[in-house]
């Protein structure tokens, strides 16, 4: 087997056209990745225009922007309130032909301008206990939402559903602290209570801020019934929660209330709570996301040129097989190596190893340099954990290698260069391009589940959270399969086609 | 002397409606050049492909040194063959073409340079094979066949496209190889060249052996190899032009 591998390596490296094409493939991944930078405003409009997101207790970046009517709670205690429904303002639904959505960072604060009445599905109002008013600090909250009923959430990424409840009817909410444990309860009438969740906040100091809050996230209208790509427009939304019937236990002697816009610039204002009070807020308490509901982009964007490199890899990998049939050289090869399965295996190993190496090299360059270019252009880039970046780089290598082996198998099966190259591009690259451009989300997701293009999932670094409406569809950088499952789909296809090719090569005369 | 010879026994092979091999049986002895002749479509190339394990016969066996070709671990060290001089990747240089073949048999670049020298290709070794004339490709094919220093050689029409100097060179080269004790199977349509080169002739038609004689036997009976060919294949050819020596009889 070593001799066969050596022979196939010699074959690959001694055809100048193939070597050049593979080098161009790597260059295309890097070049396109650096070109698709885009422009942003982070750090470009003088001091204080830098995009800095608060960091949550788990170390990830978060959005923490809400209106908070609060006072101190030292030690254990409890607060109960009646929430008399939510009302809100959404950005005006655009007519067709409106201005396109900007790709740069979007502010989540700011006036809602000429909005229209309505509630964002994840508009929130309720009770919260938090370590001070610093954005990103630990918290737990029980809330009523625009369309997702009662929820218990804590530390930005954790979300637990309570009973479904309409946002417009009164709901009783209670938050109880016992040590580091926070319990959220809810009730339709103030007498029959249900526990929604009990969570631990290890970082919560003895004295915490507790009170009522309201906030409402970026809202996006999807035009054309959610089918049109590029038909998404939105802006900030706003919610107003009306509270009454406040009762508290053990809230201590310092019973004065303040109103703070957490994440905003204004300093806290003293507040006199009457029998009923309103809290109006805009923003979100959630993990920070990229894409249309968040700001900036992910490092995955630097790998957008992979498809171009992939096309060249498919062409070369196919031709390493079909060129032998075209010239009759396959007879020389089989005469030299009568165990024909080994020929295929050696070819697959060599083209797979070479394209893996090229993919890793190109991805390393483009992830490192491309990230810097994006930042230099003022685009906010969500930092990816080192583990994620390694997965993107290694995954890109595996994506190229898997595609190369599949293309080689198609070449051995179909034996004709043009037919096999077209087949390879149609099954590997075309589904990805269609899903990323013209296809509606559902067929796009379906293609990215079953075709070899599923392996592009390995390049996803955006994380989707159910409690953030970020439209997790392929166009926005969300794939239907997990990274390794997507890669497994490609590996399965490659193994199947290579197996069939081996069967055919062994059975037929050459 | 099975160790270094080709034994073909009862080969049958059908391609669709065409019966290409119909009980082909013969032996190629070491130390001799064996001519392999017959009309087009007689089954010469198919027989060679079966010997090399490229085509699977419907029946019968082909053994090289007593073993099926497919079971040889480094087959080019046992059998060298030239079936189609055009079977090259045109972008690869002559030397690199031989280099991958050498690597497939665990041989080194030094051996490649030896056979390039033997075939008279040293000066063009680093030129792309796609630019070679047919005669140079034949030399490259012979160099490839010699790579593994094999005891058995099988060459299909090596004289094609060769200039007179090349033809003289092959003739002497094959005689020398046989003199070293190798078995050489030489398929050609050039009877005069074969008459001066071969010790033994296997004459085939319609997928089977028509005559399997030594050269002196054939010459004694028919006068020349060409006459022997025409007389023996009279019933085995599919087309013959009016006015040709055999048709006018």
JSON list of N, CA and C in Angstrom, two decimals, chain B residues 131-194:
[
{"chain": "B", "resi": 131, "resn": "UNK", "atom": "N", "xyz": [4.13, 16.05, -25.99]},
{"chain": "B", "resi": 131, "resn": "UNK", "atom": "CA", "xyz": [4.74, 16.58, -27.20]},
{"chain": "B", "resi": 131, "resn": "UNK", "atom": "C", "xyz": [5.55, 15.54, -27.96]},
{"chain": "B", "resi": 132, "resn": "UNK", "atom": "N", "xyz": [5.56, 14.30, -27.49]},
{"chain": "B", "resi": 132, "resn": "UNK", "atom": "CA", "xyz": [6.39, 13.26, -28.11]},
{"chain": "B", "resi": 132, "resn": "UNK", "atom": "C", "xyz": [5.76, 12.75, -29.41]},
{"chain": "B", "resi": 133, "resn": "UNK", "atom": "N", "xyz": [6.64, 12.39, -30.39]},
{"chain": "B", "resi": 133, "resn": "UNK", "atom": "CA", "xyz": [6.16, 11.68, -31.58]},
{"chain": "B", "resi": 133, "resn": "UNK", "atom": "C", "xyz": [5.81, 10.25, -31.16]},
{"chain": "B", "resi": 134, "resn": "UNK", "atom": "N", "xyz": [5.09, 9.55, -32.06]},
{"chain": "B", "resi": 134, "resn": "UNK", "atom": "CA", "xyz": [4.70, 8.17, -31.73]},
{"chain": "B", "resi": 134, "resn": "UNK", "atom": "C", "xyz": [5.93, 7.31, -31.48]},
{"chain": "B", "resi": 135, "resn": "UNK", "atom": "N", "xyz": [7.00, 7.54, -32.28]},
{"chain": "B", "resi": 135, "resn": "UNK", "atom": "CA", "xyz": [8.21, 6.75, -32.09]},
{"chain": "B", "resi": 135, "resn": "UNK", "atom": "C", "xyz": [8.82, 6.97, -30.72]},
{"chain": "B", "resi": 136, "resn": "UNK", "atom": "N", "xyz": [8.81, 8.23, -30.25]},
{"chain": "B", "resi": 136, "resn": "UNK", "atom": "CA", "xyz": [9.36, 8.50, -28.91]},
{"chain": "B", "resi": 136, "resn": "UNK", "atom": "C", "xyz": [8.46, 7.92, -27.82]},
{"chain": "B", "resi": 137, "resn": "UNK", "atom": "N", "xyz": [7.14, 7.95, -28.07]},
{"chain": "B", "resi": 137, "resn": "UNK", "atom": "CA", "xyz": [6.25, 7.33, -27.08]},
{"chain": "B", "resi": 137, "resn": "UNK", "atom": "C", "xyz": [6.48, 5.83, -27.00]},
{"chain": "B", "resi": 138, "resn": "UNK", "atom": "N", "xyz": [6.79, 5.20, -28.18]},
{"chain": "B", "resi": 138, "resn": "UNK", "atom": "CA", "xyz": [7.09, 3.77, -28.16]},
{"chain": "B", "resi": 138, "resn": "UNK", "atom": "C", "xyz": [8.33, 3.50, -27.31]},
{"chain": "B", "resi": 139, "resn": "UNK", "atom": "N", "xyz": [9.33, 4.35, -27.49]},
{"chain": "B", "resi": 139, "resn": "UNK", "atom": "CA", "xyz": [10.55, 4.18, -26.68]},
{"chain": "B", "resi": 139, "resn": "UNK", "atom": "C", "xyz": [10.23, 4.34, -25.19]},
{"chain": "B", "resi": 140, "resn": "UNK", "atom": "N", "xyz": [9.38, 5.33, -24.89]},
{"chain": "B", "resi": 140, "resn": "UNK", "atom": "CA", "xyz": [9.00, 5.54, -23.50]},
{"chain": "B", "resi": 140, "resn": "UNK", "atom": "C", "xyz": [8.24, 4.33, -22.95]},
{"chain": "B", "resi": 141, "resn": "UNK", "atom": "N", "xyz": [7.37, 3.76, -23.81]},
{"chain": "B", "resi": 141, "resn": "UNK", "atom": "CA", "xyz": [6.61, 2.57, -23.40]},
{"chain": "B", "resi": 141, "resn": "UNK", "atom": "C", "xyz": [7.54, 1.39, -23.14]},
{"chain": "B", "resi": 142, "resn": "UNK", "atom": "N", "xyz": [8.57, 1.26, -23.98]},
{"chain": "B", "resi": 142, "resn": "UNK", "atom": "CA", "xyz": [9.54, 0.16, -23.78]},
{"chain": "B", "resi": 142, "resn": "UNK", "atom": "C", "xyz": [10.35, 0.40, -22.51]},
{"chain": "B", "resi": 143, "resn": "UNK", "atom": "N", "xyz": [10.71, 1.67, -22.28]},
{"chain": "B", "resi": 143, "resn": "UNK", "atom": "CA", "xyz": [11.42, 1.99, -21.04]},
{"chain": "B", "resi": 143, "resn": "UNK", "atom": "C", "xyz": [10.55, 1.61, -19.83]},
{"chain": "B", "resi": 144, "resn": "UNK", "atom": "N", "xyz": [9.23, 1.91, -19.91]},
{"chain": "B", "resi": 144, "resn": "UNK", "atom": "CA", "xyz": [8.33, 1.57, -18.82]},
{"chain": "B", "resi": 144, "resn": "UNK", "atom": "C", "xyz": [8.27, 0.06, -18.63]},
{"chain": "B", "resi": 145, "resn": "UNK", "atom": "N", "xyz": [8.26, -0.69, -19.74]},
{"chain": "B", "resi": 145, "resn": "UNK", "atom": "CA", "xyz": [8.19, -2.15, -19.64]},
{"chain": "B", "resi": 145, "resn": "UNK", "atom": "C", "xyz": [9.45, -2.71, -18.98]},
{"chain": "B", "resi": 146, "resn": "UNK", "atom": "N", "xyz": [10.59, -2.01, -19.20]},
{"chain": "B", "resi": 146, "resn": "UNK", "atom": "CA", "xyz": [11.87, -2.50, -18.66]},
{"chain": "B", "resi": 146, "resn": "UNK", "atom": "C", "xyz": [12.12, -2.10, -17.21]},
{"chain": "B", "resi": 147, "resn": "UNK", "atom": "N", "xyz": [11.27, -1.19, -16.67]},
{"chain": "B", "resi": 147, "resn": "UNK", "atom": "CA", "xyz": [11.51, -0.63, -15.34]},
{"chain": "B", "resi": 147, "resn": "UNK", "atom": "C", "xyz": [11.81, -1.69, -14.28]},
{"chain": "B", "resi": 148, "resn": "UNK", "atom": "N", "xyz": [10.97, -2.71, -14.23]},
{"chain": "B", "resi": 148, "resn": "UNK", "atom": "CA", "xyz": [11.10, -3.69, -13.15]},
{"chain": "B", "resi": 148, "resn": "UNK", "atom": "C", "xyz": [12.08, -4.80, -13.47]},
{"chain": "B", "resi": 149, "resn": "UNK", "atom": "N", "xyz": [12.87, -4.63, -14.55]},
{"chain": "B", "resi": 149, "resn": "UNK", "atom": "CA", "xyz": [13.82, -5.66, -14.98]},
{"chain": "B", "resi": 149, "resn": "UNK", "atom": "C", "xyz": [13.12, -7.02, -15.04]},
{"chain": "B", "resi": 150, "resn": "UNK", "atom": "N", "xyz": [12.02, -7.12, -15.80]},
{"chain": "B", "resi": 150, "resn": "UNK", "atom": "CA", "xyz": [11.17, -8.31, -15.73]},
{"chain": "B", "resi": 150, "resn": "UNK", "atom": "C", "xyz": [11.73, -9.47, -16.54]},
{"chain": "B", "resi": 151, "resn": "UNK", "atom": "N", "xyz": [11.33, -10.68, -16.15]},
{"chain": "B", "resi": 151, "resn": "UNK", "atom": "CA", "xyz": [11.75, -11.88, -16.87]},
{"chain": "B", "resi": 151, "resn": "UNK", "atom": "C", "xyz": [10.85, -12.12, -18.07]},
{"chain": "B", "resi": 152, "resn": "UNK", "atom": "N", "xyz": [9.68, -11.46, -18.09]},
{"chain": "B", "resi": 152, "resn": "UNK", "atom": "CA", "xyz": [8.74, -11.64, -19.19]},
{"chain": "B", "resi": 152, "resn": "UNK", "atom": "C", "xyz": [8.40, -10.27, -19.78]},
{"chain": "B", "resi": 153, "resn": "UNK", "atom": "N", "xyz": [8.42, -10.18, -21.13]},
{"chain": "B", "resi": 153, "resn": "UNK", "atom": "CA", "xyz": [8.04, -8.92, -21.78]},
{"chain": "B", "resi": 153, "resn": "UNK", "atom": "C", "xyz": [6.94, -9.19, -22.78]},
{"chain": "B", "resi": 154, "resn": "UNK", "atom": "N", "xyz": [5.99, -8.25, -22.84]},
{"chain": "B", "resi": 154, "resn": "UNK", "atom": "CA", "xyz": [4.87, -8.42, -23.73]},
{"chain": "B", "resi": 154, "resn": "UNK", "atom": "C", "xyz": [4.66, -7.09, -24.43]},
{"chain": "B", "resi": 155, "resn": "UNK", "atom": "N", "xyz": [4.91, -7.05, -25.75]},
{"chain": "B", "resi": 155, "resn": "UNK", "atom": "CA", "xyz": [4.87, -5.78, -26.46]},
{"chain": "B", "resi": 155, "resn": "UNK", "atom": "C", "xyz": [3.88, -5.87, -27.62]},
{"chain": "B", "resi": 156, "resn": "UNK", "atom": "N", "xyz": [2.98, -4.88, -27.69]},
{"chain": "B", "resi": 156, "resn": "UNK", "atom": "CA", "xyz": [1.96, -4.86, -28.74]},
{"chain": "B", "resi": 156, "resn": "UNK", "atom": "C", "xyz": [2.33, -3.78, -29.75]},
{"chain": "B", "resi": 157, "resn": "UNK", "atom": "N", "xyz": [2.72, -4.19, -30.93]},
{"chain": "B", "resi": 157, "resn": "UNK", "atom": "CA", "xyz": [3.04, -3.28, -32.04]},
{"chain": "B", "resi": 157, "resn": "UNK", "atom": "C", "xyz": [4.09, -2.23, -31.66]},
{"chain": "B", "resi": 158, "resn": "UNK", "atom": "N", "xyz": [5.23, -2.64, -31.15]},
{"chain": "B", "resi": 158, "resn": "UNK", "atom": "CA", "xyz": [6.22, -1.63, -30.74]},
{"chain": "B", "resi": 158, "resn": "UNK", "atom": "C", "xyz": [6.89, -0.94, -31.92]},
{"chain": "B", "resi": 159, "resn": "UNK", "atom": "N", "xyz": [6.78, -1.53, -33.16]},
{"chain": "B", "resi": 159, "resn": "UNK", "atom": "CA", "xyz": [7.45, -0.91, -34.31]},
{"chain": "B", "resi": 159, "resn": "UNK", "atom": "C", "xyz": [6.66, 0.27, -34.85]},
{"chain": "B", "resi": 160, "resn": "UNK", "atom": "N", "xyz": [5.38, 0.38, -34.49]},
{"chain": "B", "resi": 160, "resn": "UNK", "atom": "CA", "xyz": [4.55, 1.45, -35.04]},
{"chain": "B", "resi": 160, "resn": "UNK", "atom": "C", "xyz": [5.16, 2.82, -34.80]},
{"chain": "B", "resi": 161, "resn": "UNK", "atom": "N", "xyz": [5.29, 3.60, -35.87]},
{"chain": "B", "resi": 161, "resn": "UNK", "atom": "CA", "xyz": [5.76, 4.97, -35.73]},
{"chain": "B", "resi": 161, "resn": "UNK", "atom": "C", "xyz": [7.25, 5.09, -35.53]},
{"chain": "B", "resi": 162, "resn": "UNK", "atom": "N", "xyz": [7.93, 3.95, -35.49]},
{"chain": "B", "resi": 162, "resn": "UNK", "atom": "CA", "xyz": [9.38, 4.00, -35.29]},
{"chain": "B", "resi": 162, "resn": "UNK", "atom": "C", "xyz": [10.09, 4.34, -36.61]},
{"chain": "B", "resi": 163, "resn": "UNK", "atom": "N", "xyz": [11.14, 5.14, -36.53]},
{"chain": "B", "resi": 163, "resn": "UNK", "atom": "CA", "xyz": [11.96, 5.37, -37.72]},
{"chain": "B", "resi": 163, "resn": "UNK", "atom": "C", "xyz": [12.89, 4.16, -37.91]},
{"chain": "B", "resi": 164, "resn": "UNK", "atom": "N", "xyz": [13.51, 4.05, -39.08]},
{"chain": "B", "resi": 164, "resn": "UNK", "atom": "CA", "xyz": [14.34, 2.85, -39.34]},
{"chain": "B", "resi": 164, "resn": "UNK", "atom": "C", "xyz": [15.36, 2.59, -38.25]},
{"chain": "B", "resi": 165, "resn": "UNK", "atom": "N", "xyz": [15.95, 3.66, -37.74]},
{"chain": "B", "resi": 165, "resn": "UNK", "atom": "CA", "xyz": [16.94, 3.48, -36.69]},
{"chain": "B", "resi": 165, "resn": "UNK", "atom": "C", "xyz": [16.30, 2.86, -35.45]},
{"chain": "B", "resi": 166, "resn": "UNK", "atom": "N", "xyz": [15.09, 3.31, -35.16]},
{"chain": "B", "resi": 166, "resn": "UNK", "atom": "CA", "xyz": [14.36, 2.78, -34.01]},
{"chain": "B", "resi": 166, "resn": "UNK", "atom": "C", "xyz": [14.02, 1.31, -34.20]},
{"chain": "B", "resi": 167, "resn": "UNK", "atom": "N", "xyz": [13.64, 0.97, -35.44]},
{"chain": "B", "resi": 167, "resn": "UNK", "atom": "CA", "xyz": [13.28, -0.42, -35.70]},
{"chain": "B", "resi": 167, "resn": "UNK", "atom": "C", "xyz": [14.50, -1.33, -35.51]},
{"chain": "B", "resi": 168, "resn": "UNK", "atom": "N", "xyz": [15.62, -0.88, -36.03]},
{"chain": "B", "resi": 168, "resn": "UNK", "atom": "CA", "xyz": [16.86, -1.65, -35.86]},
{"chain": "B", "resi": 168, "resn": "UNK", "atom": "C", "xyz": [17.18, -1.78, -34.37]},
{"chain": "B", "resi": 169, "resn": "UNK", "atom": "N", "xyz": [16.98, -0.67, -33.64]},
{"chain": "B", "resi": 169, "resn": "UNK", "atom": "CA", "xyz": [17.28, -0.70, -32.20]},
{"chain": "B", "resi": 169, "resn": "UNK", "atom": "C", "xyz": [16.39, -1.71, -31.47]},
{"chain": "B", "resi": 170, "resn": "UNK", "atom": "N", "xyz": [15.08, -1.71, -31.74]},
{"chain": "B", "resi": 170, "resn": "UNK", "atom": "CA", "xyz": [14.19, -2.64, -31.04]},
{"chain": "B", "resi": 170, "resn": "UNK", "atom": "C", "xyz": [14.58, -4.08, -31.35]},
{"chain": "B", "resi": 171, "resn": "UNK", "atom": "N", "xyz": [14.87, -4.32, -32.65]},
{"chain": "B", "resi": 171, "resn": "UNK", "atom": "CA", "xyz": [15.21, -5.68, -33.04]},
{"chain": "B", "resi": 171, "resn": "UNK", "atom": "C", "xyz": [16.39, -6.19, -32.23]},
{"chain": "B", "resi": 172, "resn": "UNK", "atom": "N", "xyz": [17.43, -5.40, -32.20]},
{"chain": "B", "resi": 172, "resn": "UNK", "atom": "CA", "xyz": [18.61, -5.80, -31.45]},
{"chain": "B", "resi": 172, "resn": "UNK", "atom": "C", "xyz": [18.33, -5.91, -29.95]},
{"chain": "B", "resi": 173, "resn": "UNK", "atom": "N", "xyz": [17.53, -4.99, -29.46]},
{"chain": "B", "resi": 173, "resn": "UNK", "atom": "CA", "xyz": [17.21, -4.95, -28.03]},
{"chain": "B", "resi": 173, "resn": "UNK", "atom": "C", "xyz": [16.46, -6.21, -27.62]},
{"chain": "B", "resi": 174, "resn": "UNK", "atom": "N", "xyz": [15.46, -6.60, -28.43]},
{"chain": "B", "resi": 174, "resn": "UNK", "atom": "CA", "xyz": [14.65, -7.78, -28.08]},
{"chain": "B", "resi": 174, "resn": "UNK", "atom": "C", "xyz": [15.49, -9.05, -28.19]},
{"chain": "B", "resi": 175, "resn": "UNK", "atom": "N", "xyz": [16.36, -9.12, -29.21]},
{"chain": "B", "resi": 175, "resn": "UNK", "atom": "CA", "xyz": [17.24, -10.30, -29.34]},
{"chain": "B", "resi": 175, "resn": "UNK", "atom": "C", "xyz": [18.12, -10.42, -28.10]},
{"chain": "B", "resi": 176, "resn": "UNK", "atom": "N", "xyz": [18.61, -9.27, -27.65]},
{"chain": "B", "resi": 176, "resn": "UNK", "atom": "CA", "xyz": [19.49, -9.29, -26.48]},
{"chain": "B", "resi": 176, "resn": "UNK", "atom": "C", "xyz": [18.73, -9.74, -25.23]},
{"chain": "B", "resi": 177, "resn": "UNK", "atom": "N", "xyz": [17.49, -9.29, -25.11]},
{"chain": "B", "resi": 177, "resn": "UNK", "atom": "CA", "xyz": [16.69, -9.67, -23.94]},
{"chain": "B", "resi": 177, "resn": "UNK", "atom": "C", "xyz": [16.44, -11.17, -23.92]},
{"chain": "B", "resi": 178, "resn": "UNK", "atom": "N", "xyz": [16.13, -11.73, -25.11]},
{"chain": "B", "resi": 178, "resn": "UNK", "atom": "CA", "xyz": [15.89, -13.17, -25.19]},
{"chain": "B", "resi": 178, "resn": "UNK", "atom": "C", "xyz": [17.18, -13.92, -24.86]},
{"chain": "B", "resi": 179, "resn": "UNK", "atom": "N", "xyz": [18.29, -13.38, -25.34]},
{"chain": "B", "resi": 179, "resn": "UNK", "atom": "CA", "xyz": [19.57, -14.02, -25.08]},
{"chain": "B", "resi": 179, "resn": "UNK", "atom": "C", "xyz": [19.88, -14.05, -23.59]},
{"chain": "B", "resi": 180, "resn": "UNK", "atom": "N", "xyz": [19.34, -13.08, -22.84]},
{"chain": "B", "resi": 180, "resn": "UNK", "atom": "CA", "xyz": [19.54, -13.07, -21.38]},
{"chain": "B", "resi": 180, "resn": "UNK", "atom": "C", "xyz": [18.62, -14.06, -20.67]},
{"chain": "B", "resi": 181, "resn": "UNK", "atom": "N", "xyz": [17.77, -14.76, -21.47]},
{"chain": "B", "resi": 181, "resn": "UNK", "atom": "CA", "xyz": [16.90, -15.77, -20.87]},
{"chain": "B", "resi": 181, "resn": "UNK", "atom": "C", "xyz": [15.50, -15.30, -20.60]},
{"chain": "B", "resi": 182, "resn": "UNK", "atom": "N", "xyz": [15.17, -14.11, -21.07]},
{"chain": "B", "resi": 182, "resn": "UNK", "atom": "CA", "xyz": [13.81, -13.61, -20.82]},
{"chain": "B", "resi": 182, "resn": "UNK", "atom": "C", "xyz": [12.84, -14.16, -21.87]},
{"chain": "B", "resi": 183, "resn": "UNK", "atom": "N", "xyz": [11.59, -14.22, -21.50]},
{"chain": "B", "resi": 183, "resn": "UNK", "atom": "CA", "xyz": [10.53, -14.59, -22.43]},
{"chain": "B", "resi": 183, "resn": "UNK", "atom": "C", "xyz": [9.96, -13.31, -23.03]},
{"chain": "B", "resi": 184, "resn": "UNK", "atom": "N", "xyz": [9.94, -13.23, -24.38]},
{"chain": "B", "resi": 184, "resn": "UNK", "atom": "CA", "xyz": [9.45, -12.02, -25.03]},
{"chain": "B", "resi": 184, "resn": "UNK", "atom": "C", "xyz": [8.30, -12.39, -25.96]},
{"chain": "B", "resi": 185, "resn": "UNK", "atom": "N", "xyz": [7.12, -11.77, -25.72]},
{"chain": "B", "resi": 185, "resn": "UNK", "atom": "CA", "xyz": [6.00, -11.96, -26.62]},
{"chain": "B", "resi": 185, "resn": "UNK", "atom": "C", "xyz": [5.83, -10.68, -27.40]},
{"chain": "B", "resi": 186, "resn": "UNK", "atom": "N", "xyz": [5.91, -10.80, -28.75]},
{"chain": "B", "resi": 186, "resn": "UNK", "atom": "CA", "xyz": [5.94, -9.62, -29.60]},
{"chain": "B", "resi": 186, "resn": "UNK", "atom": "C", "xyz": [4.81, -9.71, -30.61]},
{"chain": "B", "resi": 187, "resn": "UNK", "atom": "N", "xyz": [3.84, -8.82, -30.48]},
{"chain": "B", "resi": 187, "resn": "UNK", "atom": "CA", "xyz": [2.73, -8.79, -31.42]},
{"chain": "B", "resi": 187, "resn": "UNK", "atom": "C", "xyz": [3.02, -7.74, -32.47]},
{"chain": "B", "resi": 188, "resn": "UNK", "atom": "N", "xyz": [2.89, -8.13, -33.76]},
{"chain": "B", "resi": 188, "resn": "UNK", "atom": "CA", "xyz": [3.15, -7.16, -34.82]},
{"chain": "B", "resi": 188, "resn": "UNK", "atom": "C", "xyz": [2.52, -7.62, -36.12]},
{"chain": "B", "resi": 189, "resn": "UNK", "atom": "N", "xyz": [2.31, -6.66, -37.02]},
{"chain": "B", "resi": 189, "resn": "UNK", "atom": "CA", "xyz": [1.86, -6.98, -38.37]},
{"chain": "B", "resi": 189, "resn": "UNK", "atom": "C", "xyz": [3.01, -6.96, -39.37]},
{"chain": "B", "resi": 190, "resn": "UNK", "atom": "N", "xyz": [4.20, -6.60, -38.90]},
{"chain": "B", "resi": 190, "resn": "UNK", "atom": "CA", "xyz": [5.33, -6.46, -39.82]},
{"chain": "B", "resi": 190, "resn": "UNK", "atom": "C", "xyz": [6.08, -7.79, -39.91]},
{"chain": "B", "resi": 191, "resn": "UNK", "atom": "N", "xyz": [5.71, -8.60, -40.92]},
{"chain": "B", "resi": 191, "resn": "UNK", "atom": "CA", "xyz": [6.23, -9.97, -41.02]},
{"chain": "B", "resi": 191, "resn": "UNK", "atom": "C", "xyz": [7.73, -10.01, -41.26]},
{"chain": "B", "resi": 192, "resn": "UNK", "atom": "N", "xyz": [8.22, -9.04, -42.08]},
{"chain": "B", "resi": 192, "resn": "UNK", "atom": "CA", "xyz": [9.66, -9.08, -42.38]},
{"chain": "B", "resi": 192, "resn": "UNK", "atom": "C", "xyz": [10.47, -8.77, -41.12]},
{"chain": "B", "resi": 193, "resn": "UNK", "atom": "N", "xyz": [9.97, -7.80, -40.32]},
{"chain": "B", "resi": 193, "resn": "UNK", "atom": "CA", "xyz": [10.69, -7.50, -39.08]},
{"chain": "B", "resi": 193, "resn": "UNK", "atom": "C", "xyz": [10.67, -8.70, -38.15]},
{"chain": "B", "resi": 194, "resn": "UNK", "atom": "N", "xyz": [9.51, -9.35, -38.09]},
{"chain": "B", "resi": 194, "resn": "UNK", "atom": "CA", "xyz": [9.36, -10.47, -37.17]},
{"chain": "B", "resi": 194, "resn": "UNK", "atom": "C", "xyz": [10.23, -11.65, -37.60]}
]
